[in-house]
XYZ file of N, CA and C in Angstrom:
528
model
N 86.551 238.484 -90.345
C 86.947 239.606 -89.741
C 86.629 239.936 -88.450
N 85.196 239.409 -88.508
C 84.354 239.560 -86.968
C 84.974 238.534 -86.347
N 85.441 237.349 -86.605
C 85.709 236.279 -85.674
C 86.886 236.650 -85.236
N 88.014 237.430 -85.656
C 89.181 237.855 -85.196
C 89.109 239.163 -84.382
N 88.092 239.823 -84.561
C 87.641 240.926 -83.387
C 87.125 240.320 -82.144
N 86.326 239.269 -82.521
C 85.753 238.515 -81.324
C 87.091 237.756 -80.218
N 88.035 237.125 -81.069
C 89.254 236.475 -80.445
C 89.967 237.696 -79.712
N 90.261 238.623 -80.359
C 91.068 239.885 -79.804
C 90.195 240.434 -78.622
N 88.921 240.555 -78.754
C 88.055 241.027 -77.392
C 88.294 240.130 -76.251
N 88.157 238.767 -76.584
C 88.560 237.760 -75.453
C 89.663 237.507 -75.031
N 90.827 237.895 -76.043
C 92.215 237.931 -75.257
C 92.370 239.337 -74.328
N 91.798 240.538 -74.865
C 92.135 241.545 -74.133
C 91.081 241.404 -72.647
N 90.251 240.669 -72.586
C 89.233 240.859 -71.332
C 90.028 239.859 -70.515
N 90.581 238.789 -71.230
C 91.352 237.635 -70.157
C 92.632 238.455 -69.537
N 93.216 239.509 -70.401
C 94.288 240.295 -70.089
C 94.215 241.047 -68.682
N 92.716 241.820 -69.044
C 92.086 242.548 -67.944
C 91.919 241.877 -66.667
N 91.424 240.646 -66.896
C 91.296 239.960 -65.783
C 92.366 239.392 -65.097
N 93.508 239.075 -65.623
C 94.666 238.755 -65.024
C 95.349 239.954 -64.371
N 95.303 241.358 -64.952
C 95.789 242.470 -64.357
C 94.958 242.788 -63.162
N 93.500 242.655 -63.145
C 92.863 242.912 -61.872
C 93.285 242.073 -60.977
N 93.537 240.625 -61.064
C 93.950 239.691 -60.227
C 95.129 240.021 -59.594
N 96.163 240.492 -60.395
C 97.328 240.810 -59.885
C 97.325 242.185 -59.026
N 96.592 243.197 -59.397
C 96.223 244.295 -58.531
C 95.483 243.907 -57.323
N 95.041 243.063 -57.340
C 93.986 242.782 -56.179
C 94.674 241.680 -54.975
N 96.028 241.304 -55.480
C 96.787 240.326 -54.564
C 97.103 240.729 -53.147
N 96.886 240.058 -52.345
C 97.082 240.427 -50.976
C 98.483 241.064 -50.539
N 98.558 241.845 -49.551
C 99.984 242.264 -48.896
C 100.670 240.885 -48.452
N 101.686 240.623 -48.704
C 102.361 239.383 -48.070
C 103.235 239.926 -46.945
N 103.071 239.061 -45.923
C 104.041 239.157 -44.831
C 105.471 239.391 -45.112
N 105.976 238.591 -46.197
C 107.306 239.034 -46.196
C 107.931 240.420 -46.787
N 106.843 240.858 -47.101
C 106.921 242.418 -47.454
C 106.897 243.265 -46.424
N 106.447 242.815 -45.252
C 106.713 243.656 -43.882
C 107.987 243.673 -43.089
N 108.018 244.988 -42.605
C 109.235 244.942 -41.694
C 109.059 244.348 -40.137
N 109.805 244.534 -39.665
C 109.485 243.943 -38.164
C 108.867 245.212 -37.486
N 107.833 244.568 -36.449
C 107.069 245.676 -35.750
C 107.878 246.720 -35.155
N 107.249 247.941 -34.986
C 107.988 249.036 -34.321
C 107.416 249.323 -32.979
N 106.041 248.945 -32.890
C 105.351 249.255 -31.585
C 105.125 247.996 -31.068
N 104.082 248.110 -30.273
C 103.705 246.981 -29.306
C 103.155 245.972 -30.136
N 103.607 244.433 -30.094
C 102.791 243.481 -30.772
C 101.551 243.064 -30.278
N 100.535 243.324 -31.263
C 98.886 242.950 -30.738
C 98.705 241.493 -31.376
N 99.604 241.046 -32.153
C 99.311 239.430 -32.833
C 100.410 238.935 -33.429
N 100.742 237.499 -32.954
C 101.685 236.978 -33.576
C 101.177 235.632 -34.269
N 101.649 235.122 -35.385
C 101.305 234.133 -36.272
C 102.376 233.380 -36.559
N 102.158 232.066 -36.105
C 103.078 231.019 -36.476
C 102.771 229.796 -36.766
N 103.703 228.715 -36.737
C 103.285 227.447 -37.186
C 103.522 227.298 -38.645
N 102.650 226.542 -39.392
C 103.125 225.991 -40.921
C 102.814 227.154 -41.782
N 103.594 228.389 -41.845
C 103.633 229.620 -42.579
C 104.691 229.754 -43.215
N 104.562 230.385 -44.613
C 105.492 230.684 -45.426
C 106.431 231.758 -45.167
N 105.651 232.666 -44.825
C 106.367 234.144 -44.799
C 106.117 234.743 -43.253
N 107.472 235.352 -42.562
C 107.596 235.851 -41.377
C 108.167 237.062 -41.653
N 108.279 237.626 -40.198
C 109.159 238.985 -40.251
C 110.090 238.746 -39.009
N 110.542 237.710 -38.770
C 111.676 237.026 -37.748
C 111.340 236.015 -36.941
N 112.203 235.395 -36.747
C 112.218 234.022 -35.938
C 110.965 233.032 -36.463
N 110.515 232.819 -37.647
C 109.767 232.173 -38.051
C 108.323 232.623 -37.753
N 108.177 233.654 -37.287
C 106.866 234.104 -36.807
C 106.503 235.399 -37.731
N 105.462 235.752 -37.744
C 104.813 236.986 -38.078
C 104.512 237.748 -36.890
N 105.089 238.840 -36.605
C 104.545 239.534 -35.532
C 104.077 240.989 -36.192
N 102.740 241.457 -35.525
C 102.267 242.439 -36.003
C 101.905 243.360 -34.992
N 102.260 244.702 -35.201
C 101.790 245.775 -34.149
C 100.604 246.337 -34.868
N 100.183 247.362 -34.400
C 98.743 247.931 -35.041
C 99.101 248.532 -36.381
N 100.101 249.153 -36.612
C 100.445 249.695 -38.084
C 100.444 248.638 -38.891
N 101.311 247.403 -38.701
C 101.506 246.415 -39.717
C 99.950 245.671 -40.048
N 99.296 245.700 -38.546
C 97.975 244.809 -38.995
C 97.024 245.956 -39.625
N 97.239 247.018 -39.842
C 96.264 248.120 -40.325
C 96.835 248.128 -42.045
N 97.942 247.708 -42.229
C 98.726 247.469 -43.829
C 97.947 246.337 -44.392
N 97.627 245.351 -43.672
C 96.719 244.472 -44.366
C 95.417 244.862 -44.928
N 94.603 243.986 -45.835
C 93.475 244.393 -46.237
C 92.299 244.569 -45.228
N 91.739 245.778 -45.107
C 90.924 245.804 -44.062
C 89.338 245.968 -44.494
N 88.530 245.217 -43.647
C 87.039 244.910 -44.206
C 86.270 245.320 -42.876
N 85.156 245.733 -43.149
C 84.027 246.074 -42.067
C 82.705 245.335 -42.262
N 81.964 245.010 -41.137
C 80.619 244.736 -41.116
C 79.850 245.141 -40.131
N 78.762 245.318 -39.965
C 77.890 245.866 -38.993
C 77.074 244.739 -38.323
N 77.037 244.522 -36.973
C 76.403 243.086 -36.564
C 76.275 243.390 -35.025
N 75.106 242.737 -34.603
C 75.006 242.615 -33.226
C 75.721 241.313 -32.404
N 75.923 241.352 -31.410
C 76.338 240.112 -30.672
C 75.721 239.606 -29.519
N 75.753 238.111 -28.739
C 75.226 238.232 -27.652
C 76.003 238.641 -26.477
N 77.230 239.232 -26.671
C 77.748 239.804 -25.729
C 77.751 241.443 -25.545
N 77.137 242.026 -26.388
C 77.046 243.358 -26.323
C 75.767 243.936 -26.656
N 75.575 245.159 -26.485
C 74.128 245.759 -26.590
C 74.078 246.393 -27.857
N 73.023 246.240 -28.836
C 72.890 246.978 -29.768
C 73.610 246.467 -31.129
N 74.165 247.324 -32.116
C 74.991 246.940 -33.147
C 76.163 247.974 -33.112
N 77.148 247.114 -33.790
C 78.524 247.847 -34.034
C 79.125 247.526 -35.177
N 79.747 248.472 -35.898
C 80.470 248.146 -36.989
C 81.877 247.840 -36.546
N 82.310 246.568 -37.089
C 83.705 246.111 -36.613
C 84.344 246.086 -37.796
N 85.959 246.526 -37.703
C 86.747 246.621 -38.797
C 87.908 245.915 -38.597
N 88.523 245.278 -39.462
C 90.039 244.566 -39.273
C 90.082 243.705 -40.375
N 90.939 242.581 -40.348
C 91.410 241.547 -41.250
C 90.664 240.627 -41.111
N 90.140 240.085 -42.316
C 89.640 238.831 -42.705
C 90.517 237.604 -42.365
N 90.081 236.715 -41.543
C 90.853 235.537 -41.331
C 91.403 235.138 -42.336
N 90.553 234.859 -43.516
C 91.371 234.352 -44.627
C 92.267 235.196 -45.403
N 92.001 236.389 -45.328
C 93.104 237.215 -45.790
C 94.569 236.979 -45.231
N 94.504 236.757 -43.780
C 95.532 236.968 -43.125
C 96.256 235.626 -43.369
N 95.474 234.262 -43.175
C 96.040 233.206 -43.795
C 96.754 233.151 -44.914
N 96.186 233.964 -45.882
C 96.538 234.028 -47.650
C 97.955 234.951 -47.504
N 98.022 235.893 -46.499
C 99.183 236.807 -46.493
C 100.308 235.988 -45.801
N 100.064 235.191 -45.071
C 101.195 234.304 -44.458
C 101.534 233.126 -45.118
N 100.960 232.832 -46.153
C 100.971 231.539 -46.973
C 100.789 230.268 -46.039
N 99.690 230.524 -45.361
C 99.449 229.280 -44.458
C 99.399 227.831 -45.207
N 99.527 226.896 -44.636
C 99.621 225.600 -45.131
C 99.134 224.365 -44.185
N 98.217 224.811 -43.547
C 97.343 223.832 -42.746
C 96.266 223.763 -42.641
N 95.765 222.567 -42.171
C 94.109 222.524 -42.079
C 93.423 223.047 -40.746
N 94.486 223.228 -39.820
C 93.667 223.625 -38.537
C 94.285 225.004 -38.156
N 93.589 225.860 -37.487
C 93.912 227.250 -36.938
C 93.837 227.100 -35.649
N 94.606 227.370 -34.803
C 94.489 227.396 -33.326
C 94.675 228.776 -33.052
N 93.782 229.518 -32.381
C 93.681 230.689 -31.899
C 93.901 230.921 -30.189
N 94.635 231.715 -29.688
C 94.930 231.732 -28.302
C 94.577 233.209 -27.701
N 93.868 233.402 -26.728
C 93.831 234.600 -26.061
C 94.640 235.058 -24.950
N 94.612 236.411 -24.711
C 95.835 236.477 -23.561
C 95.610 235.848 -22.443
N 94.498 235.304 -21.976
C 94.349 234.301 -20.736
C 94.664 232.998 -21.047
N 95.050 232.563 -22.246
C 95.657 231.482 -22.643
C 94.298 230.485 -23.099
N 92.997 230.871 -23.170
C 91.915 230.365 -23.748
C 92.328 229.979 -25.092
N 92.016 228.675 -25.758
C 92.352 228.061 -27.028
C 91.200 227.883 -27.569
N 91.164 228.046 -28.845
C 90.044 227.278 -29.665
C 90.789 226.899 -30.872
N 90.137 225.665 -31.423
C 90.756 225.258 -32.883
C 89.549 225.278 -33.904
N 89.892 225.546 -35.132
C 88.985 225.665 -35.887
C 89.605 225.264 -37.272
N 88.651 224.419 -38.408
C 89.428 224.248 -39.523
C 89.610 225.490 -40.596
N 90.581 225.478 -40.869
C 91.260 226.387 -41.813
C 90.493 226.776 -42.826
N 89.543 225.863 -43.319
C 88.524 225.898 -44.422
C 87.287 226.721 -43.951
N 87.398 226.925 -42.505
C 86.194 228.044 -42.237
C 86.633 229.369 -42.330
N 87.695 229.811 -42.857
C 88.166 231.024 -43.187
C 87.562 231.558 -44.490
N 86.195 231.831 -44.520
C 85.506 232.159 -45.974
C 85.510 233.550 -45.948
N 85.307 233.906 -47.260
C 84.987 235.492 -47.573
C 84.186 236.182 -46.982
N 83.046 235.594 -46.339
C 82.009 236.363 -45.493
C 81.988 235.504 -44.140
N 83.253 235.377 -43.929
C 83.646 234.408 -42.496
C 83.769 235.436 -41.470
N 85.024 234.946 -40.445
C 85.352 235.461 -39.318
C 86.173 236.696 -39.616
N 86.035 237.810 -38.874
C 86.811 238.789 -39.031
C 87.775 239.208 -37.769
N 89.189 239.624 -38.153
C 89.931 239.561 -36.849
C 89.725 241.237 -36.758
N 88.969 241.554 -35.809
C 88.374 242.787 -35.706
C 89.508 243.779 -34.546
N 89.848 244.637 -34.876
C 90.660 245.577 -34.059
C 89.869 246.914 -33.655
N 88.677 247.270 -34.432
C 87.936 248.398 -34.334
C 86.653 248.140 -34.248
N 85.993 249.073 -32.989
C 84.539 248.779 -32.790
C 84.058 250.267 -33.180
N 83.283 250.406 -34.258
C 82.497 251.870 -34.500
C 83.783 252.801 -34.698
N 84.950 252.385 -35.520
C 85.955 252.918 -35.576
C 86.986 253.220 -34.479
N 86.711 252.821 -33.363
C 87.639 253.121 -32.280
C 88.567 251.692 -31.874
N 89.619 251.862 -31.572
C 90.517 250.508 -31.076
C 89.961 250.041 -30.119
N 89.831 248.580 -29.804
C 89.324 247.839 -28.963
C 89.939 247.713 -27.758
N 89.958 248.277 -26.490
C 90.752 248.041 -25.365
C 90.470 246.444 -24.580
N 91.470 246.047 -23.807
C 91.324 244.883 -23.227
C 89.885 244.661 -22.749
N 89.470 245.785 -21.981
C 88.079 245.723 -21.253
C 86.981 245.583 -22.341
N 87.206 245.949 -23.597
C 86.334 245.778 -24.646
C 86.529 244.768 -25.565
N 87.191 243.691 -25.018
C 87.302 242.608 -26.019
C 88.680 242.659 -26.890
N 89.311 243.796 -26.819
C 90.513 243.868 -27.694
C 91.858 243.233 -27.159
N 92.857 243.213 -27.925
C 93.042 244.259 -28.986
C 92.426 243.561 -30.165
N 92.329 242.216 -30.310
C 91.678 241.749 -31.382
C 90.598 240.628 -30.994
N 89.566 240.973 -31.581
C 88.404 240.074 -31.493
C 87.949 239.069 -32.832
N 87.803 237.861 -32.600
C 87.367 237.192 -33.942
C 85.722 236.963 -33.820
N 85.238 238.146 -34.770
C 84.014 238.281 -34.894
C 83.268 237.781 -36.232
N 82.125 237.414 -36.019
C 81.528 236.828 -37.335
C 80.333 237.700 -37.691
N 80.159 237.888 -39.040
C 78.629 238.810 -39.535
C 77.357 237.843 -39.005
N 77.214 237.738 -37.575
C 75.949 237.152 -37.229
C 74.712 237.388 -37.689
N 74.549 238.684 -37.762
C 73.210 238.947 -38.593
C 72.920 239.068 -39.913
N 74.010 238.721 -40.832
C 73.939 238.523 -41.980
C 73.789 236.871 -42.239
N 74.527 236.055 -41.826
C 74.347 234.651 -41.881
C 74.091 233.951 -40.866
N 72.800 233.426 -40.971
C 71.911 232.702 -39.842
C 72.980 231.660 -39.369
N 73.528 230.687 -40.244
C 74.412 229.739 -39.765
C 75.481 230.043 -38.474
N 75.844 231.290 -38.682
C 76.762 231.736 -37.605
C 76.137 232.078 -36.306
N 75.038 231.966 -36.022
C 74.223 232.135 -34.809
C 74.007 230.922 -34.040
N 75.390 230.068 -33.951
C 75.207 228.770 -33.444
C 76.115 228.878 -32.167
N 75.994 227.753 -31.492
C 76.692 227.671 -30.218
C 78.271 227.402 -30.568
N 78.464 226.664 -31.718
C 79.846 226.398 -32.381
C 80.832 227.691 -32.752
N 79.735 228.693 -33.190
C 80.502 229.808 -33.839
C 80.527 230.992 -32.548
N 79.833 230.849 -31.837
C 80.075 231.486 -30.605
C 81.112 231.234 -29.695
N 81.279 229.896 -29.594
C 82.524 229.349 -28.959
C 83.932 229.816 -29.591
N 83.959 229.875 -30.992
C 84.756 230.584 -31.604
C 85.248 231.975 -31.534
N 84.074 232.540 -31.154
C 84.297 234.052 -31.072
C 85.224 234.599 -30.098
N 86.665 234.365 -30.249
C 87.520 234.583 -29.008
C 87.815 235.986 -29.283
N 87.897 236.545 -27.873
C 88.135 237.794 -27.731
C 89.713 237.916 -26.952
N 90.277 239.057 -26.871
C 91.539 239.294 -26.563
C 92.354 238.290 -27.092
N 92.357 238.263 -28.508
C 93.189 237.239 -29.220
C 94.549 237.924 -29.478
N 95.586 237.170 -29.168
C 96.982 237.550 -29.477
C 97.911 236.530 -30.106
N 97.252 235.377 -30.520
C 98.285 234.331 -31.091
C 97.334 233.464 -31.977
N 97.957 233.028 -33.347
C 97.375 231.913 -34.108
C 98.496 231.428 -34.678
N 98.168 230.096 -34.514
C 99.117 229.170 -34.944
C 98.576 227.972 -36.054
N 99.037 227.858 -37.252
C 98.463 227.275 -38.100
C 99.294 225.886 -38.186
N 98.305 224.543 -38.115
C 99.115 223.469 -37.975
C 98.250 222.410 -39.064
N 98.916 221.225 -39.326
C 98.495 220.405 -40.123
C 97.188 219.695 -40.010
């Protein structure tokens, strides 16, 4: 009898983990409507989901509908620390069904960086659109700044990571 109770507990535990995984699933771009406001970010390339013309176009409202994360860090470009809020690059790539090894990020001034998609980690880069709860203006590196938790992860305090910390980001392309 004790063995069957143990098996039942394991089955229920497994079902609870499966249910939790389903509840934690990210919002997928195919569930998103077309933007109604000014587009702040477009995602293109090797993606499975879009909201028109094989591109995912996000306005501030659609961007805010994606899973939001925050961390507090200092940067080499700003004084003191700030709390940055936005979407983890990892979550955005999952939401669009990215199927590529390279992510190309482009700023409004056409500054372009390339990085391996595998660098989009849980404790990795954040597509921040808020600094201390306020939208970031163009003057303040907005509308989106790819920020890393520099203070929390020593490896992120490197020339390579600083070069990838692109601000005024407005386009992401996923490539093979």
